[in-house]
């Protein structure tokens, strides 16, 4: 029992780090642009598949396997940052003034396009490349009277990247000129525009960065799981649950909510697998019944 509990907690921590990477990008985009981007899961899937392809290429070309870590970042830049900027410029700029229902439908259609694009480029067979996990090896973690052998990649690297992302993003928004400009546009776009701030550029930067975070989450997940069509669906649904539990637009709260839902899901996997799918959403519903605006949400203000 103790061994299973330890494994559940470690798996929950690693999974929460991945979910946070996607959810924080979703939260940032909504907090600044007020757009619920369903296509966020598509960026996750494309980032994961791109990272796996880059890792396979590095291995087949006989290059240093340590380059696979750089491949994870490169995949996030290509599948998230670059593609996200292109999507915002060509598509989203045309629907900002439209009804939110239309925005939701457009991003959902984009998500379905990304799903088909994944099948066209990578096919329907599982894609897997675990070089980064093998390179970092495993570590023995004492837990009560037992010892759990766990991968260094999942135990240290994933949570470290998530914490660095949280800290870096909070510092950027609060203490840099560009971050303060983003906050100004979030609070009052009209007033910020009247002061000479280019809101369109802020939106482009925000969406590209949010998509990049989703793709980075996918890239980081790629060495730990087989990638099949539909891999982005579960992640986007869970990310919405994290964002809603924290309070839409709450970046710091997304970390707490990701831990809550990630560990809850992992405990269900080990002790009640028949409830694995529903446990995160039961937690979300329980939170929203008590705090309708989320754990850290405030109805009267708009925050990032």
mmCIF file of C-alpha atoms in Angstrom:
data_model
loop_
_atom_site.group_PDB
_atom_site.id
_atom_site.type_symbol
_atom_site.label_atom_id
_atom_site.label_comp_id
_atom_site.label_asym_id
_atom_site.label_seq_id
_atom_site.Cartn_x
_atom_site.Cartn_y
_atom_site.Cartn_z
ATOM 1 C CA UNK A 1 0.000 0.000 0.000
ATOM 2 C CA UNK A 2 2.769 2.445 0.957
ATOM 3 C CA UNK A 3 4.677 1.617 -2.227
ATOM 4 C CA UNK A 4 1.621 2.303 -4.367
ATOM 5 C CA UNK A 5 0.999 5.575 -2.537
ATOM 6 C CA UNK A 6 4.571 6.662 -3.182
ATOM 7 C CA UNK A 7 4.335 5.798 -6.870
ATOM 8 C CA UNK A 8 1.029 7.645 -7.115
ATOM 9 C CA UNK A 9 2.486 10.790 -5.570
ATOM 10 C CA UNK A 10 5.556 10.747 -7.816
ATOM 11 C CA UNK A 11 3.479 10.106 -10.937
ATOM 12 C CA UNK A 12 1.062 12.837 -9.872
ATOM 13 C CA UNK A 13 3.898 15.336 -9.435
ATOM 14 C CA UNK A 14 5.337 14.585 -12.886
ATOM 15 C CA UNK A 15 1.937 14.677 -14.564
ATOM 16 C CA UNK A 16 0.981 17.897 -12.771
ATOM 17 C CA UNK A 17 4.132 19.559 -14.137
ATOM 18 C CA UNK A 18 3.135 18.682 -17.715
ATOM 19 C CA UNK A 19 -0.475 19.757 -17.233
ATOM 20 C CA UNK A 20 0.681 23.039 -15.710
ATOM 21 C CA UNK A 21 2.826 23.835 -18.764
ATOM 22 C CA UNK A 22 -0.232 23.563 -20.996
ATOM 23 C CA UNK A 23 -2.720 25.117 -18.568
ATOM 24 C CA UNK A 24 -0.572 28.158 -17.845
ATOM 25 C CA UNK A 25 -0.371 28.953 -21.561
ATOM 26 C CA UNK A 26 -4.130 28.580 -21.830
ATOM 27 C CA UNK A 27 -4.590 30.786 -18.766
ATOM 28 C CA UNK A 28 -2.227 33.448 -20.105
ATOM 29 C CA UNK A 29 -4.025 33.643 -23.458
ATOM 30 C CA UNK A 30 -7.420 33.907 -21.789
ATOM 31 C CA UNK A 31 -6.223 36.393 -19.180
ATOM 32 C CA UNK A 32 -4.831 38.770 -21.798
ATOM 33 C CA UNK A 33 -6.990 38.143 -24.868
ATOM 34 C CA UNK A 34 -10.220 36.792 -23.314
ATOM 35 C CA UNK A 35 -10.191 33.950 -25.837
ATOM 36 C CA UNK A 36 -10.787 30.332 -24.767
ATOM 37 C CA UNK A 37 -8.397 28.648 -27.157
ATOM 38 C CA UNK A 38 -9.554 25.050 -27.731
ATOM 39 C CA UNK A 39 -6.764 24.664 -30.300
ATOM 40 C CA UNK A 40 -4.284 24.760 -27.405
ATOM 41 C CA UNK A 41 -4.391 20.954 -27.288
ATOM 42 C CA UNK A 42 -3.381 20.849 -30.935
ATOM 43 C CA UNK A 43 -0.206 22.805 -30.168
ATOM 44 C CA UNK A 44 0.551 20.291 -27.402
ATOM 45 C CA UNK A 45 0.194 17.359 -29.811
ATOM 46 C CA UNK A 46 2.218 18.991 -32.588
ATOM 47 C CA UNK A 47 4.961 19.930 -30.127
ATOM 48 C CA UNK A 48 5.128 16.346 -28.869
ATOM 49 C CA UNK A 49 5.275 14.787 -32.335
ATOM 50 C CA UNK A 50 7.805 17.333 -33.590
ATOM 51 C CA UNK A 51 10.057 16.685 -30.590
ATOM 52 C CA UNK A 52 9.869 12.921 -31.142
ATOM 53 C CA UNK A 53 10.711 13.348 -34.841
ATOM 54 C CA UNK A 54 13.697 15.563 -34.029
ATOM 55 C CA UNK A 55 14.914 13.006 -31.470
ATOM 56 C CA UNK A 56 14.577 10.166 -33.984
ATOM 57 C CA UNK A 57 16.485 12.196 -36.585
ATOM 58 C CA UNK A 58 19.301 12.926 -34.114
ATOM 59 C CA UNK A 59 19.605 9.217 -33.291
ATOM 60 C CA UNK A 60 19.515 8.095 -36.930
ATOM 61 C CA UNK A 61 22.095 10.716 -37.954
ATOM 62 C CA UNK A 62 24.526 9.498 -35.306
ATOM 63 C CA UNK A 63 24.650 12.874 -33.543
ATOM 64 C CA UNK A 64 25.215 13.324 -29.830
ATOM 65 C CA UNK A 65 22.127 12.083 -27.965
ATOM 66 C CA UNK A 66 22.394 15.099 -25.633
ATOM 67 C CA UNK A 67 21.201 17.204 -28.555
ATOM 68 C CA UNK A 68 17.780 15.659 -27.986
ATOM 69 C CA UNK A 69 17.291 18.100 -25.094
ATOM 70 C CA UNK A 70 17.827 20.977 -27.486
ATOM 71 C CA UNK A 71 15.374 19.232 -29.795
ATOM 72 C CA UNK A 72 12.669 19.593 -27.150
ATOM 73 C CA UNK A 73 13.131 23.365 -27.103
ATOM 74 C CA UNK A 74 13.377 23.563 -30.887
ATOM 75 C CA UNK A 75 10.106 21.648 -31.222
ATOM 76 C CA UNK A 76 8.373 24.113 -28.892
ATOM 77 C CA UNK A 77 9.662 27.075 -30.909
ATOM 78 C CA UNK A 78 8.601 25.601 -34.257
ATOM 79 C CA UNK A 79 5.295 23.940 -33.359
ATOM 80 C CA UNK A 80 4.253 26.511 -30.777
ATOM 81 C CA UNK A 81 5.888 29.893 -31.140
ATOM 82 C CA UNK A 82 6.182 30.110 -34.920
ATOM 83 C CA UNK A 83 2.937 28.310 -35.764
ATOM 84 C CA UNK A 84 1.089 30.135 -32.989
ATOM 85 C CA UNK A 85 2.174 33.522 -34.310
ATOM 86 C CA UNK A 86 1.062 32.521 -37.803
ATOM 87 C CA UNK A 87 -2.346 31.366 -36.543
ATOM 88 C CA UNK A 88 -2.890 34.578 -34.572
ATOM 89 C CA UNK A 89 -1.900 36.779 -37.502
ATOM 90 C CA UNK A 90 -3.886 34.946 -40.184
ATOM 91 C CA UNK A 91 -6.948 33.807 -38.228
ATOM 92 C CA UNK A 92 -7.550 35.148 -34.750
ATOM 93 C CA UNK A 93 -7.136 38.822 -35.635
ATOM 94 C CA UNK A 94 -10.313 38.452 -37.691
ATOM 95 C CA UNK A 95 -12.501 37.211 -34.833
ATOM 96 C CA UNK A 96 -11.512 39.277 -31.776
ATOM 97 C CA UNK A 97 -14.535 41.541 -32.206
ATOM 98 C CA UNK A 98 -16.890 38.601 -32.773
ATOM 99 C CA UNK A 99 -19.068 36.806 -30.276
ATOM 100 C CA UNK A 100 -17.241 34.464 -27.877
ATOM 101 C CA UNK A 101 -19.271 31.515 -29.153
ATOM 102 C CA UNK A 102 -17.857 32.101 -32.628
ATOM 103 C CA UNK A 103 -14.338 32.347 -31.199
ATOM 104 C CA UNK A 104 -14.869 29.021 -29.461
ATOM 105 C CA UNK A 105 -16.131 27.376 -32.646
ATOM 106 C CA UNK A 106 -13.234 28.744 -34.708
ATOM 107 C CA UNK A 107 -10.583 27.502 -32.272
ATOM 108 C CA UNK A 108 -12.360 24.131 -32.049
ATOM 109 C CA UNK A 109 -12.273 23.877 -35.856
ATOM 110 C CA UNK A 110 -8.574 24.722 -35.732
ATOM 111 C CA UNK A 111 -8.050 21.976 -33.163
ATOM 112 C CA UNK A 112 -9.706 19.441 -35.486
ATOM 113 C CA UNK A 113 -7.479 20.626 -38.349
ATOM 114 C CA UNK A 114 -4.414 20.092 -36.157
ATOM 115 C CA UNK A 115 -5.657 16.583 -35.298
ATOM 116 C CA UNK A 116 -5.915 15.710 -39.003
ATOM 117 C CA UNK A 117 -2.554 17.360 -39.692
ATOM 118 C CA UNK A 118 -0.981 15.105 -37.088
ATOM 119 C CA UNK A 119 -2.376 12.039 -38.856
ATOM 120 C CA UNK A 120 -1.251 13.255 -42.284
ATOM 121 C CA UNK A 121 2.326 13.955 -41.192
ATOM 122 C CA UNK A 122 2.962 11.193 -38.638
ATOM 123 C CA UNK A 123 0.321 8.602 -39.477
ATOM 124 C CA UNK A 124 -1.709 6.677 -36.931
ATOM 125 C CA UNK A 125 0.989 4.374 -35.547
ATOM 126 C CA UNK A 126 2.415 5.169 -32.085
ATOM 127 C CA UNK A 127 5.448 7.465 -32.107
ATOM 128 C CA UNK A 128 7.982 7.142 -29.287
ATOM 129 C CA UNK A 129 11.466 8.461 -28.573
ATOM 130 C CA UNK A 130 12.795 8.295 -25.000
ATOM 131 C CA UNK A 131 16.453 9.315 -25.342
ATOM 132 C CA UNK A 132 16.253 12.179 -22.765
ATOM 133 C CA UNK A 133 14.792 9.826 -20.152
ATOM 134 C CA UNK A 134 17.502 7.212 -20.740
ATOM 135 C CA UNK A 135 20.296 9.781 -20.606
ATOM 136 C CA UNK A 136 19.315 11.063 -17.167
ATOM 137 C CA UNK A 137 18.781 7.554 -15.776
ATOM 138 C CA UNK A 138 16.978 6.635 -12.578
ATOM 139 C CA UNK A 139 17.240 7.375 -8.873
ATOM 140 C CA UNK A 140 16.164 5.457 -5.753
ATOM 141 C CA UNK A 141 13.613 7.383 -3.692
ATOM 142 C CA UNK A 142 13.075 6.206 -0.078
ATOM 143 C CA UNK A 143 9.405 6.051 0.896
ATOM 144 C CA UNK A 144 8.732 4.581 4.316
ATOM 145 C CA UNK A 145 10.232 1.120 4.420
ATOM 146 C CA UNK A 146 10.319 0.876 0.633
ATOM 147 C CA UNK A 147 12.566 2.260 -2.090
ATOM 148 C CA UNK A 148 11.054 3.463 -5.345
ATOM 149 C CA UNK A 149 13.200 3.524 -8.481
ATOM 150 C CA UNK A 150 12.083 6.515 -10.527
ATOM 151 C CA UNK A 151 13.370 8.389 -13.564
ATOM 152 C CA UNK A 152 15.361 11.555 -12.936
ATOM 153 C CA UNK A 153 13.683 13.121 -15.959
ATOM 154 C CA UNK A 154 10.215 12.900 -14.426
ATOM 155 C CA UNK A 155 11.188 13.453 -10.804
ATOM 156 C CA UNK A 156 13.454 16.478 -11.236
ATOM 157 C CA UNK A 157 13.496 17.873 -14.768
ATOM 158 C CA UNK A 158 9.749 18.200 -15.355
ATOM 159 C CA UNK A 159 8.954 19.896 -12.002
ATOM 160 C CA UNK A 160 12.040 22.118 -12.366
ATOM 161 C CA UNK A 161 10.933 23.342 -15.793
ATOM 162 C CA UNK A 162 7.399 23.967 -14.479
ATOM 163 C CA UNK A 163 8.690 25.960 -11.493
ATOM 164 C CA UNK A 164 11.099 27.910 -13.693
ATOM 165 C CA UNK A 165 8.241 28.708 -16.059
ATOM 166 C CA UNK A 166 6.037 29.918 -13.217
ATOM 167 C CA UNK A 167 8.755 32.048 -11.660
ATOM 168 C CA UNK A 168 9.991 33.425 -14.976
ATOM 169 C CA UNK A 169 6.510 34.304 -16.165
ATOM 170 C CA UNK A 170 5.574 35.998 -12.874
ATOM 171 C CA UNK A 171 8.818 38.002 -12.927
ATOM 172 C CA UNK A 172 8.357 38.936 -16.587
ATOM 173 C CA UNK A 173 4.823 40.248 -16.085
ATOM 174 C CA UNK A 174 5.647 42.223 -12.956
ATOM 175 C CA UNK A 175 9.130 43.587 -13.453
ATOM 176 C CA UNK A 176 9.734 44.106 -17.184
ATOM 177 C CA UNK A 177 8.442 46.860 -19.428
ATOM 178 C CA UNK A 178 6.941 44.390 -21.906
ATOM 179 C CA UNK A 179 5.256 42.496 -19.086
ATOM 180 C CA UNK A 180 3.721 45.675 -17.706
ATOM 181 C CA UNK A 181 2.495 46.562 -21.173
ATOM 182 C CA UNK A 182 0.793 43.170 -21.386
ATOM 183 C CA UNK A 183 -0.837 43.738 -17.989
ATOM 184 C CA UNK A 184 -1.973 47.210 -19.096
ATOM 185 C CA UNK A 185 -3.647 45.767 -22.204
ATOM 186 C CA UNK A 186 -5.252 43.079 -20.052
ATOM 187 C CA UNK A 187 -6.777 45.575 -17.633
ATOM 188 C CA UNK A 188 -8.023 48.063 -20.222
ATOM 189 C CA UNK A 189 -7.212 47.614 -23.894
ATOM 190 C CA UNK A 190 -8.883 50.871 -24.957
ATOM 191 C CA UNK A 191 -6.980 52.995 -22.433
ATOM 192 C CA UNK A 192 -3.707 51.238 -23.243
ATOM 193 C CA UNK A 193 -4.233 51.835 -26.971
ATOM 194 C CA UNK A 194 -5.001 55.506 -26.317
ATOM 195 C CA UNK A 195 -1.642 55.765 -24.517
ATOM 196 C CA UNK A 196 0.158 54.514 -27.629
ATOM 197 C CA UNK A 197 0.488 50.810 -26.797
ATOM 198 C CA UNK A 198 0.212 48.512 -29.816
ATOM 199 C CA UNK A 199 -2.427 46.076 -28.538
ATOM 200 C CA UNK A 200 -2.280 44.008 -31.736
ATOM 201 C CA UNK A 201 1.412 43.320 -31.177
ATOM 202 C CA UNK A 202 0.745 42.413 -27.540
ATOM 203 C CA UNK A 203 -1.906 39.924 -28.652
ATOM 204 C CA UNK A 204 0.476 38.382 -31.197
ATOM 205 C CA UNK A 205 3.244 38.037 -28.606
ATOM 206 C CA UNK A 206 0.885 36.614 -25.987
ATOM 207 C CA UNK A 207 -0.685 34.014 -28.249
ATOM 208 C CA UNK A 208 2.662 32.891 -29.666
ATOM 209 C CA UNK A 209 4.106 32.552 -26.171
ATOM 210 C CA UNK A 210 1.029 30.696 -24.868
ATOM 211 C CA UNK A 211 1.122 28.301 -27.837
ATOM 212 C CA UNK A 212 4.847 27.854 -27.248
ATOM 213 C CA UNK A 213 4.189 26.798 -23.653
ATOM 214 C CA UNK A 214 1.633 24.233 -24.847
ATOM 215 C CA UNK A 215 4.089 22.887 -27.432
ATOM 216 C CA UNK A 216 6.853 22.791 -24.810
ATOM 217 C CA UNK A 217 4.554 20.763 -22.573
ATOM 218 C CA UNK A 218 4.024 18.345 -25.447
ATOM 219 C CA UNK A 219 7.745 18.195 -26.201
ATOM 220 C CA UNK A 220 8.528 17.437 -22.546
ATOM 221 C CA UNK A 221 5.838 14.745 -22.504
ATOM 222 C CA UNK A 222 7.089 13.053 -25.679
ATOM 223 C CA UNK A 223 9.907 10.997 -24.059
ATOM 224 C CA UNK A 224 7.526 9.595 -21.442
ATOM 225 C CA UNK A 225 4.628 8.250 -23.507
ATOM 226 C CA UNK A 226 3.658 6.828 -26.882
ATOM 227 C CA UNK A 227 2.155 9.499 -29.121
ATOM 228 C CA UNK A 228 -1.007 8.557 -30.983
ATOM 229 C CA UNK A 229 -3.735 10.598 -32.700
ATOM 230 C CA UNK A 230 -5.914 12.261 -30.083
ATOM 231 C CA UNK A 231 -3.085 12.802 -27.601
ATOM 232 C CA UNK A 232 -3.975 16.483 -27.418
ATOM 233 C CA UNK A 233 -7.641 15.900 -26.592
ATOM 234 C CA UNK A 234 -7.205 14.622 -23.043
ATOM 235 C CA UNK A 235 -4.630 17.287 -22.293
ATOM 236 C CA UNK A 236 -6.750 20.227 -23.424
ATOM 237 C CA UNK A 237 -9.780 19.010 -21.474
ATOM 238 C CA UNK A 238 -7.687 18.552 -18.322
ATOM 239 C CA UNK A 239 -6.034 21.934 -18.896
ATOM 240 C CA UNK A 240 -9.443 23.591 -19.042
ATOM 241 C CA UNK A 241 -10.263 21.866 -15.745
ATOM 242 C CA UNK A 242 -7.046 23.209 -14.194
ATOM 243 C CA UNK A 243 -7.720 26.728 -15.483
ATOM 244 C CA UNK A 244 -11.313 26.663 -14.210
ATOM 245 C CA UNK A 245 -10.287 25.253 -10.824
ATOM 246 C CA UNK A 246 -7.623 27.921 -10.355
ATOM 247 C CA UNK A 247 -9.789 30.728 -11.736
ATOM 248 C CA UNK A 248 -9.528 31.798 -15.361
ATOM 249 C CA UNK A 249 -6.577 34.145 -15.796
ATOM 250 C CA UNK A 250 -4.813 33.098 -12.558
ATOM 251 C CA UNK A 251 -1.262 32.032 -13.408
ATOM 252 C CA UNK A 252 0.024 31.223 -9.917
ATOM 253 C CA UNK A 253 -3.202 29.445 -9.077
ATOM 254 C CA UNK A 254 -2.752 27.183 -12.094
ATOM 255 C CA UNK A 255 0.211 25.523 -10.359
ATOM 256 C CA UNK A 256 -1.832 24.700 -7.255
ATOM 257 C CA UNK A 257 -4.756 23.448 -9.331
ATOM 258 C CA UNK A 258 -2.451 21.340 -11.526
ATOM 259 C CA UNK A 259 -0.977 19.669 -8.436
ATOM 260 C CA UNK A 260 -4.444 19.082 -6.994
ATOM 261 C CA UNK A 261 -5.862 17.523 -10.157
ATOM 262 C CA UNK A 262 -2.660 15.736 -11.192
ATOM 263 C CA UNK A 263 -2.184 13.987 -7.857
ATOM 264 C CA UNK A 264 -5.917 13.267 -7.603
ATOM 265 C CA UNK A 265 -5.866 11.601 -11.023
ATOM 266 C CA UNK A 266 -2.752 9.600 -10.163
ATOM 267 C CA UNK A 267 -4.224 8.351 -6.883
ATOM 268 C CA UNK A 268 -7.286 7.201 -8.820
ATOM 269 C CA UNK A 269 -5.077 5.337 -11.331
ATOM 270 C CA UNK A 270 -3.495 3.273 -8.549
ATOM 271 C CA UNK A 271 -6.376 2.838 -6.101
ATOM 272 C CA UNK A 272 -9.589 3.250 -8.129
ATOM 273 C CA UNK A 273 -8.757 2.963 -11.839
ATOM 274 C CA UNK A 274 -12.406 2.919 -12.837
ATOM 275 C CA UNK A 275 -12.620 6.552 -11.626
ATOM 276 C CA UNK A 276 -9.405 7.758 -13.293
ATOM 277 C CA UNK A 277 -11.204 9.816 -15.940
ATOM 278 C CA UNK A 278 -13.730 11.490 -13.669
ATOM 279 C CA UNK A 279 -11.697 12.270 -10.525
ATOM 280 C CA UNK A 280 -10.078 15.495 -11.844
ATOM 281 C CA UNK A 281 -13.468 16.815 -12.892
ATOM 282 C CA UNK A 282 -15.071 15.818 -9.601
ATOM 283 C CA UNK A 283 -12.380 17.887 -7.887
ATOM 284 C CA UNK A 284 -13.101 20.783 -10.249
ATOM 285 C CA UNK A 285 -16.853 20.597 -9.605
ATOM 286 C CA UNK A 286 -16.295 20.432 -5.835
ATOM 287 C CA UNK A 287 -14.108 23.547 -5.943
ATOM 288 C CA UNK A 288 -16.487 25.476 -8.192
ATOM 289 C CA UNK A 289 -19.470 24.652 -5.981
ATOM 290 C CA UNK A 290 -17.693 26.345 -3.080
ATOM 291 C CA UNK A 291 -15.871 29.038 -5.076
ATOM 292 C CA UNK A 292 -17.649 29.635 -8.419
ATOM 293 C CA UNK A 293 -14.794 31.787 -9.724
ATOM 294 C CA UNK A 294 -12.114 29.216 -8.858
ATOM 295 C CA UNK A 295 -9.670 28.886 -5.971
ATOM 296 C CA UNK A 296 -7.947 32.183 -6.738
ATOM 297 C CA UNK A 297 -10.462 33.859 -9.056
ATOM 298 C CA UNK A 298 -11.953 37.282 -8.303
ATOM 299 C CA UNK A 299 -15.137 38.246 -10.093
ATOM 300 C CA UNK A 300 -14.523 42.009 -10.032
ATOM 301 C CA UNK A 301 -11.039 42.094 -11.537
ATOM 302 C CA UNK A 302 -9.227 40.838 -14.616
ATOM 303 C CA UNK A 303 -5.759 39.501 -13.933
ATOM 304 C CA UNK A 304 -2.968 37.624 -15.661
#
